[in-house]
Tab-separated table of C-alpha atoms in Angstrom:
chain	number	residue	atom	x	y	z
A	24	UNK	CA	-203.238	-15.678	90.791
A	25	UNK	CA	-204.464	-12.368	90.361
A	26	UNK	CA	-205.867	-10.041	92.855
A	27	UNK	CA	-209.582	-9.740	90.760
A	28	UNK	CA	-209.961	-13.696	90.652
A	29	UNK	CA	-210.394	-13.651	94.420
A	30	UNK	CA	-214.306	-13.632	95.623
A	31	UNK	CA	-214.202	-11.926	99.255
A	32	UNK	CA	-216.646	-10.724	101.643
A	33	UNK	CA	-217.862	-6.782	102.020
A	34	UNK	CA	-214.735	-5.433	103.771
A	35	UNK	CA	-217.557	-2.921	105.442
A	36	UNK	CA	-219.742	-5.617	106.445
A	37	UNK	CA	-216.962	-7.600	108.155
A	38	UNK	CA	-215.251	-6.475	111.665
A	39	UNK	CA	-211.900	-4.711	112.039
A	40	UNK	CA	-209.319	-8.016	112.521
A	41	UNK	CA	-211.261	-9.265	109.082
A	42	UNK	CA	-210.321	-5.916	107.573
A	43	UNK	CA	-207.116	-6.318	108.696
A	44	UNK	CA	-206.477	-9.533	107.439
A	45	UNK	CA	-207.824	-9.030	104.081
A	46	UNK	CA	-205.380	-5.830	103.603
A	47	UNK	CA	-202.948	-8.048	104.430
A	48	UNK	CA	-203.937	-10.656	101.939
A	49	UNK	CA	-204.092	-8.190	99.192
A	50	UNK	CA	-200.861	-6.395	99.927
A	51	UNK	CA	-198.832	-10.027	99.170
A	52	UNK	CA	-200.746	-10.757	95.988
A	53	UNK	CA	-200.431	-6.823	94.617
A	54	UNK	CA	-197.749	-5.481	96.284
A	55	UNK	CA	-194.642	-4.799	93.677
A	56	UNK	CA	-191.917	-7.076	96.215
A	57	UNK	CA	-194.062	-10.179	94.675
A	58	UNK	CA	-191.452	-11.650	92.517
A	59	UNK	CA	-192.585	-12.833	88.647
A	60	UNK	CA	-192.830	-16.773	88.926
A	61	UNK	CA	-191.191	-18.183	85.825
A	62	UNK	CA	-194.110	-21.088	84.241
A	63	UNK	CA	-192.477	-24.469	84.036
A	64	UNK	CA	-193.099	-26.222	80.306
A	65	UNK	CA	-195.567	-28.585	81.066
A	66	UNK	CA	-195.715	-32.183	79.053
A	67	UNK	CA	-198.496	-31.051	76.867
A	68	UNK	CA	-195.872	-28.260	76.073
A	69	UNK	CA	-193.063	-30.549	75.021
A	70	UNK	CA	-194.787	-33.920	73.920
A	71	UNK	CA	-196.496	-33.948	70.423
A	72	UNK	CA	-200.354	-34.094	71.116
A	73	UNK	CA	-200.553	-37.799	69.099
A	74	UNK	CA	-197.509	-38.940	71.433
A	75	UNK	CA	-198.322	-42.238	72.847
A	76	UNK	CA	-196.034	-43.926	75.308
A	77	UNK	CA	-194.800	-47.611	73.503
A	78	UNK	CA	-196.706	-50.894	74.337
A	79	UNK	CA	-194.545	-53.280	75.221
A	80	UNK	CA	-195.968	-57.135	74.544
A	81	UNK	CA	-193.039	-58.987	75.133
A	82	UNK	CA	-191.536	-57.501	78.532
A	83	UNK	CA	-192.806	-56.491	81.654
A	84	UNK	CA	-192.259	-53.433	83.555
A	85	UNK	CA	-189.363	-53.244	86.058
A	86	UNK	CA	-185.755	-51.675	86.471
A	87	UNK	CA	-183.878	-54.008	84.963
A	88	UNK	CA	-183.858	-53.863	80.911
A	89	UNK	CA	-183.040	-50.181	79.581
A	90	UNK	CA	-185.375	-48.659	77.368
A	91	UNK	CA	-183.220	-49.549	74.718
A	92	UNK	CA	-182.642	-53.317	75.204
A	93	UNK	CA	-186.804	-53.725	75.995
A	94	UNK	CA	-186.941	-52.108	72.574
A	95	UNK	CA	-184.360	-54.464	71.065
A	96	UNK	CA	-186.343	-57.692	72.594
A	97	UNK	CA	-189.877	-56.388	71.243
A	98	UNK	CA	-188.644	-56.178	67.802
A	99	UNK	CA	-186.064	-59.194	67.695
A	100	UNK	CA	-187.273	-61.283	70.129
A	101	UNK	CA	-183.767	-62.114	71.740
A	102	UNK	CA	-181.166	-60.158	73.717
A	103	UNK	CA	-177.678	-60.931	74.552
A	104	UNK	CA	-175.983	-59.660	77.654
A	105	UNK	CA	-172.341	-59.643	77.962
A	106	UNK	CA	-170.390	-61.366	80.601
A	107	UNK	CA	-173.344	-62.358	82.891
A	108	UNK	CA	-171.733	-65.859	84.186
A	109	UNK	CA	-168.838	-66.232	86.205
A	110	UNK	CA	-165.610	-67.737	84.806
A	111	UNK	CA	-165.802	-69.750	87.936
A	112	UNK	CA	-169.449	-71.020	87.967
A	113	UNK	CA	-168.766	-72.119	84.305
A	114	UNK	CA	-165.856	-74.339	85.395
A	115	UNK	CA	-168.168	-75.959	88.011
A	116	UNK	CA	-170.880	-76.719	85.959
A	117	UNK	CA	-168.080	-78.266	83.353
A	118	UNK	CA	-166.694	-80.087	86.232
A	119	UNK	CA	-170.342	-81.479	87.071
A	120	UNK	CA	-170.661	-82.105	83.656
A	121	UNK	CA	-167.555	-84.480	83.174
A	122	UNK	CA	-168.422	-86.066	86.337
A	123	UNK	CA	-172.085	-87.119	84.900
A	124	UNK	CA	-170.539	-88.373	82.031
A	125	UNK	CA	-167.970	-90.641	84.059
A	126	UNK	CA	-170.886	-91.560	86.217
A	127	UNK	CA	-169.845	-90.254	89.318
A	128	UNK	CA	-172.690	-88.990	90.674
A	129	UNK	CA	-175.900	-89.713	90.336
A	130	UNK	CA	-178.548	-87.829	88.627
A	131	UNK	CA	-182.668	-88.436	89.476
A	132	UNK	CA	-184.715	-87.719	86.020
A	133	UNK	CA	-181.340	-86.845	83.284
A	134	UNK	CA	-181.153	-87.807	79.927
A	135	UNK	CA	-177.739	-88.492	78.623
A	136	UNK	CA	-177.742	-88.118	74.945
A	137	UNK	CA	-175.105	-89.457	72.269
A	138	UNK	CA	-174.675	-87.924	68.155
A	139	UNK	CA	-176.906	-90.460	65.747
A	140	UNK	CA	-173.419	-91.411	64.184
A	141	UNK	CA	-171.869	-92.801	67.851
A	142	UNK	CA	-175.061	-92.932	69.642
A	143	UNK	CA	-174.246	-97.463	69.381
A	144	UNK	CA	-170.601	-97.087	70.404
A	145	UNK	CA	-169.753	-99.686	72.982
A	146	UNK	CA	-167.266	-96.817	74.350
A	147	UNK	CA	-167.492	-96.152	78.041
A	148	UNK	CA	-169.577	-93.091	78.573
A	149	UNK	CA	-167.386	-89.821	78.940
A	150	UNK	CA	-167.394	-85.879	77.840
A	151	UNK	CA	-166.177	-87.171	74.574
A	152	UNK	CA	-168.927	-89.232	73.913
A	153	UNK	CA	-172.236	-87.416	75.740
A	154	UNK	CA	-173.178	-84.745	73.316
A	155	UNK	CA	-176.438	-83.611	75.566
A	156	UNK	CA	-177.819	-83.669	78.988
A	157	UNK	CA	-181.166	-82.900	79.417
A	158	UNK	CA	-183.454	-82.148	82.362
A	159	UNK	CA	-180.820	-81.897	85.346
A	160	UNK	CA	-183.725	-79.740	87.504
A	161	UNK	CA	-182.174	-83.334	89.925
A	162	UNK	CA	-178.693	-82.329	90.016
A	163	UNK	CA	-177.721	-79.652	93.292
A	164	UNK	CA	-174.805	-78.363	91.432
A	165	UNK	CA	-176.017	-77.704	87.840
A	166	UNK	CA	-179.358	-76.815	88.717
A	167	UNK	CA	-177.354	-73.706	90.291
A	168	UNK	CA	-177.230	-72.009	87.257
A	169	UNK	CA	-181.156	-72.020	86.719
A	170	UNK	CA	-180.811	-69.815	90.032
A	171	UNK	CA	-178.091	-67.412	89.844
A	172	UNK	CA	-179.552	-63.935	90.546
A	173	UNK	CA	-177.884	-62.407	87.791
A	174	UNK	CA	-179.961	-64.961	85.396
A	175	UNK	CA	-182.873	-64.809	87.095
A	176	UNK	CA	-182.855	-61.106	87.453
A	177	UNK	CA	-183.323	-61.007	83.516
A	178	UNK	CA	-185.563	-63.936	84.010
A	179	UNK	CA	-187.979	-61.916	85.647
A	180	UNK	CA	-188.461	-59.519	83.100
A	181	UNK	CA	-190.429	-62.022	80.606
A	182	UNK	CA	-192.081	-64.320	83.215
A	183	UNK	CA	-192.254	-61.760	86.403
A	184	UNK	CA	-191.515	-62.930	89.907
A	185	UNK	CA	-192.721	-66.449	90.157
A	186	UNK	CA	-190.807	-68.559	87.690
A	187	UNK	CA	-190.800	-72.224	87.235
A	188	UNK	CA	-187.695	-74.228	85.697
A	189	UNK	CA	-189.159	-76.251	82.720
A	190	UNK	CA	-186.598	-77.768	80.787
A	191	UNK	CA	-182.380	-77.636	81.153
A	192	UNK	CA	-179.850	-78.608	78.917
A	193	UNK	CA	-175.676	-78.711	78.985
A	194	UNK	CA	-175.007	-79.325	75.117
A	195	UNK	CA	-171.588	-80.796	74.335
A	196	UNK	CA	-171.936	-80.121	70.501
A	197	UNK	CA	-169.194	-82.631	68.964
A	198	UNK	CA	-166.785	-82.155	66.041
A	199	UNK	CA	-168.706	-83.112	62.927
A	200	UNK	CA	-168.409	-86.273	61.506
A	201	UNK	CA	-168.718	-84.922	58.266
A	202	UNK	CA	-172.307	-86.189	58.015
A	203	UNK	CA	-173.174	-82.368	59.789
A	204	UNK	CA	-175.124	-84.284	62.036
A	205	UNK	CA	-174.063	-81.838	64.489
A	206	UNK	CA	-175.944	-79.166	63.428
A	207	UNK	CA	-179.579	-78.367	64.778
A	208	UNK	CA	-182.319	-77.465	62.688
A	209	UNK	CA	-184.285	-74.805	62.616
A	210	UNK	CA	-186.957	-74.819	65.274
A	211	UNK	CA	-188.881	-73.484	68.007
A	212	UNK	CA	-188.724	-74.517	71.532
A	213	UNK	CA	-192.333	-73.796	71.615
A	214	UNK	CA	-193.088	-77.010	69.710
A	215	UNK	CA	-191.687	-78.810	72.477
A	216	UNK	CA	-194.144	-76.980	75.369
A	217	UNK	CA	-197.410	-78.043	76.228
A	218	UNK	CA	-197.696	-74.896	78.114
A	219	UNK	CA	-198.946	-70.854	77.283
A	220	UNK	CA	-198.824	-68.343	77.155
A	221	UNK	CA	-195.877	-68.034	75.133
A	222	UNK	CA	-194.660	-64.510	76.260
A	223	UNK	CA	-194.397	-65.767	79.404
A	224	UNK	CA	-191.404	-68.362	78.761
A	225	UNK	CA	-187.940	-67.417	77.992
A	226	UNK	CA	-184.903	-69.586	77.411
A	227	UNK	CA	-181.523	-68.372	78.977
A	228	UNK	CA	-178.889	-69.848	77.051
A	229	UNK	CA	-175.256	-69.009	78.119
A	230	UNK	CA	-171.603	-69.483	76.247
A	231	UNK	CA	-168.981	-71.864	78.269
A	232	UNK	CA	-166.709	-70.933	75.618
A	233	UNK	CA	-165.967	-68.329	72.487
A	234	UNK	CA	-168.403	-69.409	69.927
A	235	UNK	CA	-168.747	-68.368	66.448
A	236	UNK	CA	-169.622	-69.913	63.165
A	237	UNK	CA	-166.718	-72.653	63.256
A	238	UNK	CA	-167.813	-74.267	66.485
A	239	UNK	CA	-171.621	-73.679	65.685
A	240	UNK	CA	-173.111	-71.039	67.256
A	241	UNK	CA	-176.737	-70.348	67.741
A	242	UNK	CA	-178.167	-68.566	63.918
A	243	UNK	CA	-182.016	-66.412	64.562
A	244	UNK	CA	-184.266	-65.144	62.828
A	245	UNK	CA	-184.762	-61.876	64.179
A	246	UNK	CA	-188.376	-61.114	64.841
A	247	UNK	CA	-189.933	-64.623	63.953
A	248	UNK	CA	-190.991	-64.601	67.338
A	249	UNK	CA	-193.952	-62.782	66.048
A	250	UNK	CA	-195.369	-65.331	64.369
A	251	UNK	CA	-197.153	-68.090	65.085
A	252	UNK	CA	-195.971	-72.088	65.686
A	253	UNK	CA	-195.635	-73.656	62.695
A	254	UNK	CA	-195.348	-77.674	62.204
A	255	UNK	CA	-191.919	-79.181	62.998
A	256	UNK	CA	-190.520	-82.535	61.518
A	257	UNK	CA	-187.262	-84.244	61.254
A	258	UNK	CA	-185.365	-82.784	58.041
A	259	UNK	CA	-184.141	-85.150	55.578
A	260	UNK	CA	-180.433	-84.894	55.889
A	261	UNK	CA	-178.657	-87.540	54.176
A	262	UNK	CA	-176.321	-87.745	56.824
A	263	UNK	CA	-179.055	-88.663	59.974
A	264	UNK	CA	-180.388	-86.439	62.333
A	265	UNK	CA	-180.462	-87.080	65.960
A	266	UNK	CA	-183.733	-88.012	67.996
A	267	UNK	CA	-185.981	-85.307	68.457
A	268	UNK	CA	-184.250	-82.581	66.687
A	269	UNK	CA	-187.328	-82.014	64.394
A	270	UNK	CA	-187.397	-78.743	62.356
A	271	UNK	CA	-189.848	-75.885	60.602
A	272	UNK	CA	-190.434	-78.096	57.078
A	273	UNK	CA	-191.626	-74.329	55.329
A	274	UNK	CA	-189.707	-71.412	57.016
A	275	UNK	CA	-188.650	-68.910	54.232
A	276	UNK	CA	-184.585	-69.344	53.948
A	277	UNK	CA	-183.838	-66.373	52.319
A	278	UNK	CA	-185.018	-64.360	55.614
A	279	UNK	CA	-182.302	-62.192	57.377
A	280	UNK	CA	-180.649	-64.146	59.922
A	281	UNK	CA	-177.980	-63.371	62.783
A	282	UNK	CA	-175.110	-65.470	63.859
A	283	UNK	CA	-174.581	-64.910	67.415
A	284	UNK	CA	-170.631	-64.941	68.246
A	285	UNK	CA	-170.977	-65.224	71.791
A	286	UNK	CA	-167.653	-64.893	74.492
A	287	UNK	CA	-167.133	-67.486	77.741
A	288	UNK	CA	-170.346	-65.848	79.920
A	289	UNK	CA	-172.156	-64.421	77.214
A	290	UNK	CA	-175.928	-65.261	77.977
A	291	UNK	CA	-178.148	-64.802	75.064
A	292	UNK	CA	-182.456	-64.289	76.116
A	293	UNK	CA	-185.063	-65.718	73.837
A	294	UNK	CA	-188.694	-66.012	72.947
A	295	UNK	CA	-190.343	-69.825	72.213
A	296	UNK	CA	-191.574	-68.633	69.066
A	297	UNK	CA	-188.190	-67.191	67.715
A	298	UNK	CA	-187.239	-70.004	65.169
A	299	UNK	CA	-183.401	-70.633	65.727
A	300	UNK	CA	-180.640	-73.393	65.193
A	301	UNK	CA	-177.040	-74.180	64.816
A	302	UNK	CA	-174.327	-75.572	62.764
A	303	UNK	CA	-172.641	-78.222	62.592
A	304	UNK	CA	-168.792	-77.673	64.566
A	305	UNK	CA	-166.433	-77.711	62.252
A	306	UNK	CA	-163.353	-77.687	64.799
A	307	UNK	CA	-161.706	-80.199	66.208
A	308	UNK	CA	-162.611	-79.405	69.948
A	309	UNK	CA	-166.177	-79.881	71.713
A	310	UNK	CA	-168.591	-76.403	72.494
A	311	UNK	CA	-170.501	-76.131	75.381
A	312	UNK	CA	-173.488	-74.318	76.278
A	313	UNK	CA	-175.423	-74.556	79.261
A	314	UNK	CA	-179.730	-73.460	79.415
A	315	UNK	CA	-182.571	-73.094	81.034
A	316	UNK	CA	-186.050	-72.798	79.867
A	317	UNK	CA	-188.188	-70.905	82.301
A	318	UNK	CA	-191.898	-69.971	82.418
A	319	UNK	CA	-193.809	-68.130	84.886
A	320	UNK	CA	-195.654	-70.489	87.539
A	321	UNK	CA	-199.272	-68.448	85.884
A	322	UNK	CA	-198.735	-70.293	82.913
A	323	UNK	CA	-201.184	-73.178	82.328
A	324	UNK	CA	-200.777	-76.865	80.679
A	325	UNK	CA	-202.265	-77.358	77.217
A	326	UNK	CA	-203.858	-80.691	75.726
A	327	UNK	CA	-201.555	-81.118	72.377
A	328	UNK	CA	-203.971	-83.604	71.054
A	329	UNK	CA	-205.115	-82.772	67.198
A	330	UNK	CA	-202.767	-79.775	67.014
A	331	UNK	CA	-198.886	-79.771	64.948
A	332	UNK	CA	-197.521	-80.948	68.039
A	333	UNK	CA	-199.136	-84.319	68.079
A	334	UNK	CA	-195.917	-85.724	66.245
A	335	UNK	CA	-193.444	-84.754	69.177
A	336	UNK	CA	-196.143	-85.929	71.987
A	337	UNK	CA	-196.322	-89.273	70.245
A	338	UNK	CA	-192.625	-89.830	70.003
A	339	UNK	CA	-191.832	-88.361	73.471
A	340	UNK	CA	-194.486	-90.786	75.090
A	341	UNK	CA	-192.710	-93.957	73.555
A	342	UNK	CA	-189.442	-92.617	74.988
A	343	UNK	CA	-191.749	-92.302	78.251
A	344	UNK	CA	-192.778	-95.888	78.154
A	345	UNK	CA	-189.766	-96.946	79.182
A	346	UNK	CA	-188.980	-94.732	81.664
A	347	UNK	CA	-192.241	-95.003	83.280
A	348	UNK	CA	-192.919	-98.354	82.988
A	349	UNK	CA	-195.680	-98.835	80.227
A	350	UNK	CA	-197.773	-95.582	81.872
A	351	UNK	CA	-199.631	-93.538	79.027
A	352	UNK	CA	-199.368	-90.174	80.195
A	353	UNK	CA	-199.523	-86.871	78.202
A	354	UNK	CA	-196.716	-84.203	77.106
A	355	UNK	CA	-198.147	-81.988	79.547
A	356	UNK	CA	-197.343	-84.335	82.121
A	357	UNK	CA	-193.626	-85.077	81.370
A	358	UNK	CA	-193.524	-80.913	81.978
A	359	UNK	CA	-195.670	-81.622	85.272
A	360	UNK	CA	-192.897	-84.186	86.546
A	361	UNK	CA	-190.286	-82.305	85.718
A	362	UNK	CA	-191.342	-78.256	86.190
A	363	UNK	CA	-188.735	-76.977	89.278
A	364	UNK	CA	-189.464	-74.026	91.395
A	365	UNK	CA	-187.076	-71.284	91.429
A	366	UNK	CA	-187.867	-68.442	92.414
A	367	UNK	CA	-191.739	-66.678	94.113
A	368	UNK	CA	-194.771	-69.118	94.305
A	369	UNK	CA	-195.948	-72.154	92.327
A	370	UNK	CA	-199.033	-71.607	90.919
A	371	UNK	CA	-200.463	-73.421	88.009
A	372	UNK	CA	-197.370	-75.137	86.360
């Protein structure tokens, strides 16, 4: 500040300790001890004036996700992270697994799911023959995985701090008959959901094994996520195609895709609308993969009725019918039953 910007009183119209002070005012902002202050580049300095921080639409703002993977996630709409699962939480959810299959334990609310090509074997039920188990939000010791706080953490990031359990899955892919009924077609999870918004759901899916292209790993479509939902159907595969694996009938093939390899505790993040799949396992072994579709507890339940998801509500409320004894209920409220709190405050879902 300069000495002429001040705006003082009449030194002669003010008493002698007001003179005094104001001499001694003056003598620190003239005098020649006053060091130079160096100016500091300000962010107008440095930042280009049509600089405009980024808009993120499929995040949300916390500590967790470097700039970097947000970034990765926005434009892909999926993110792996490397060794997130413990070699020792993935044998107990393997153990749990086998001791499903065996029926050891009981389960409230499960599905237990065989391929199309064994699914009328008279075979006892065991890991070699249950390809799938679905909806274990019932089961103590797998449902720990929809809550480990190294999940969740990530979690958090898509749906924020009060997340809901939707729908859970250990997949036992088998070794191909040859019909390459154990591949999945090319879908997205949102077709199954009768509940938005969409960027507020995220599916943690995590490796119990290496997995590549010869034991089927997971194939995206890097940033399909930004599209809309388009109508799903069963494919027609010569071979068969197991019950409810319904697939995008007009998705462009020729579009880039990835083949995540994925190591024993890999966990791989995605959006609904990402279309994905697998193929079939060409080995001689099983792979295993265990997942969790969340959503935050904000979301809401949507009335499928007249929309492309008509065909799955239909099919999933004969499956119903038995379960529930002859009730007609909706798609949204198969979610309703089976929705599990994990983390914050229920809300809506």
């Amino acid at each position: 500040m300069a000495a002429s910007a001040l705006r003082v009183k009449d030194p002669r119209r003010a008493g002698g300790a007001a003179q005094a002070r104001l001499r001694i005012l003056l003598g620190h902002l003239q005098g020649p001890a006053t060091p130079a202050i160096a100016a500091s580049p300000t962010l107008a300095a440095v930042v280009p004036s049509n600089f405009h921080p980024p808009k993120f639409q499929y995040t949300l703002d916390n500590n967790v996700l470097t700039l970097e993977q947000r970034q990765f996630y926005e434009d892909n709409g999926f993110l792996v992270i490397k060794n997130l699962v413990s070699d020792e939480d993935i044998q107990r959810f393997r153990n749990q697994f086998e001791r499903i299959c065996r029926k050891e334990v009981e389960c409230p609310g499960i599905d237990i799911m065989k391929d199309v090509t064994i699914a009328k074997s008279t075979h006892s039920l065991n890991e070699n023959i249950v390809t799938k188990i679905q909806n274990f939000q019932g089961d103590e010791e797998l449902f720990r995985y929809c809550t480990l706080p190294q999940i969740t953490k990530y979690v958090e990031c898509f749906t924020g701090p009060n997340i809901m359990a939707m729908h859970t899955m250990l997949i036992n892919k088998p070794p191909d008959s040859g019909k390459m009924t154990s591949r999945h077609p090319m879908h997205q999870d949102l077709h199954y959901f009768s509940f938005r918004p969409p960027n507020s759901i995220v599916c943690a899916w995590t490796a119990m094994e290496h997995i590549d292209r010869n034991n089927g790993c997971l194939v995206v479509l890097p940033g399909t996520h930004k599209g809309t939902l388009k109508p799903h159907d069963y494919p027609k595969w010569e071979g068969g195609v197991n019950k409810l694996f319904h697939g995008i009938q007009d998705y462009d093939a020729n579009q880039p895709r990835v083949h995540l390899v994925m190591e024993k505790g890999d966990t791989v993040f995605f959006h609904p609308l990402l279309i994905h799949g697998s193929g079939s396992n060409k080995t001689k072994g099983f792979r295993k993969a265990i997942s969790c579709h969340y959503a935050s507890s904000d979301c809401f339940y949507t009335d499928v009725k007249g929309t492309s998801q008509e065909n799955i509500e239909k099919e999933v409320q004969v499956l119903s019918d038995r379960k529930f004894e002859g009730l007609k209920i909706q798609l949204k409220d198969i979610w309703m039953i089976r929705a599990r709190l994990v983390k914050g405050k229920r809300i809506n879902l």
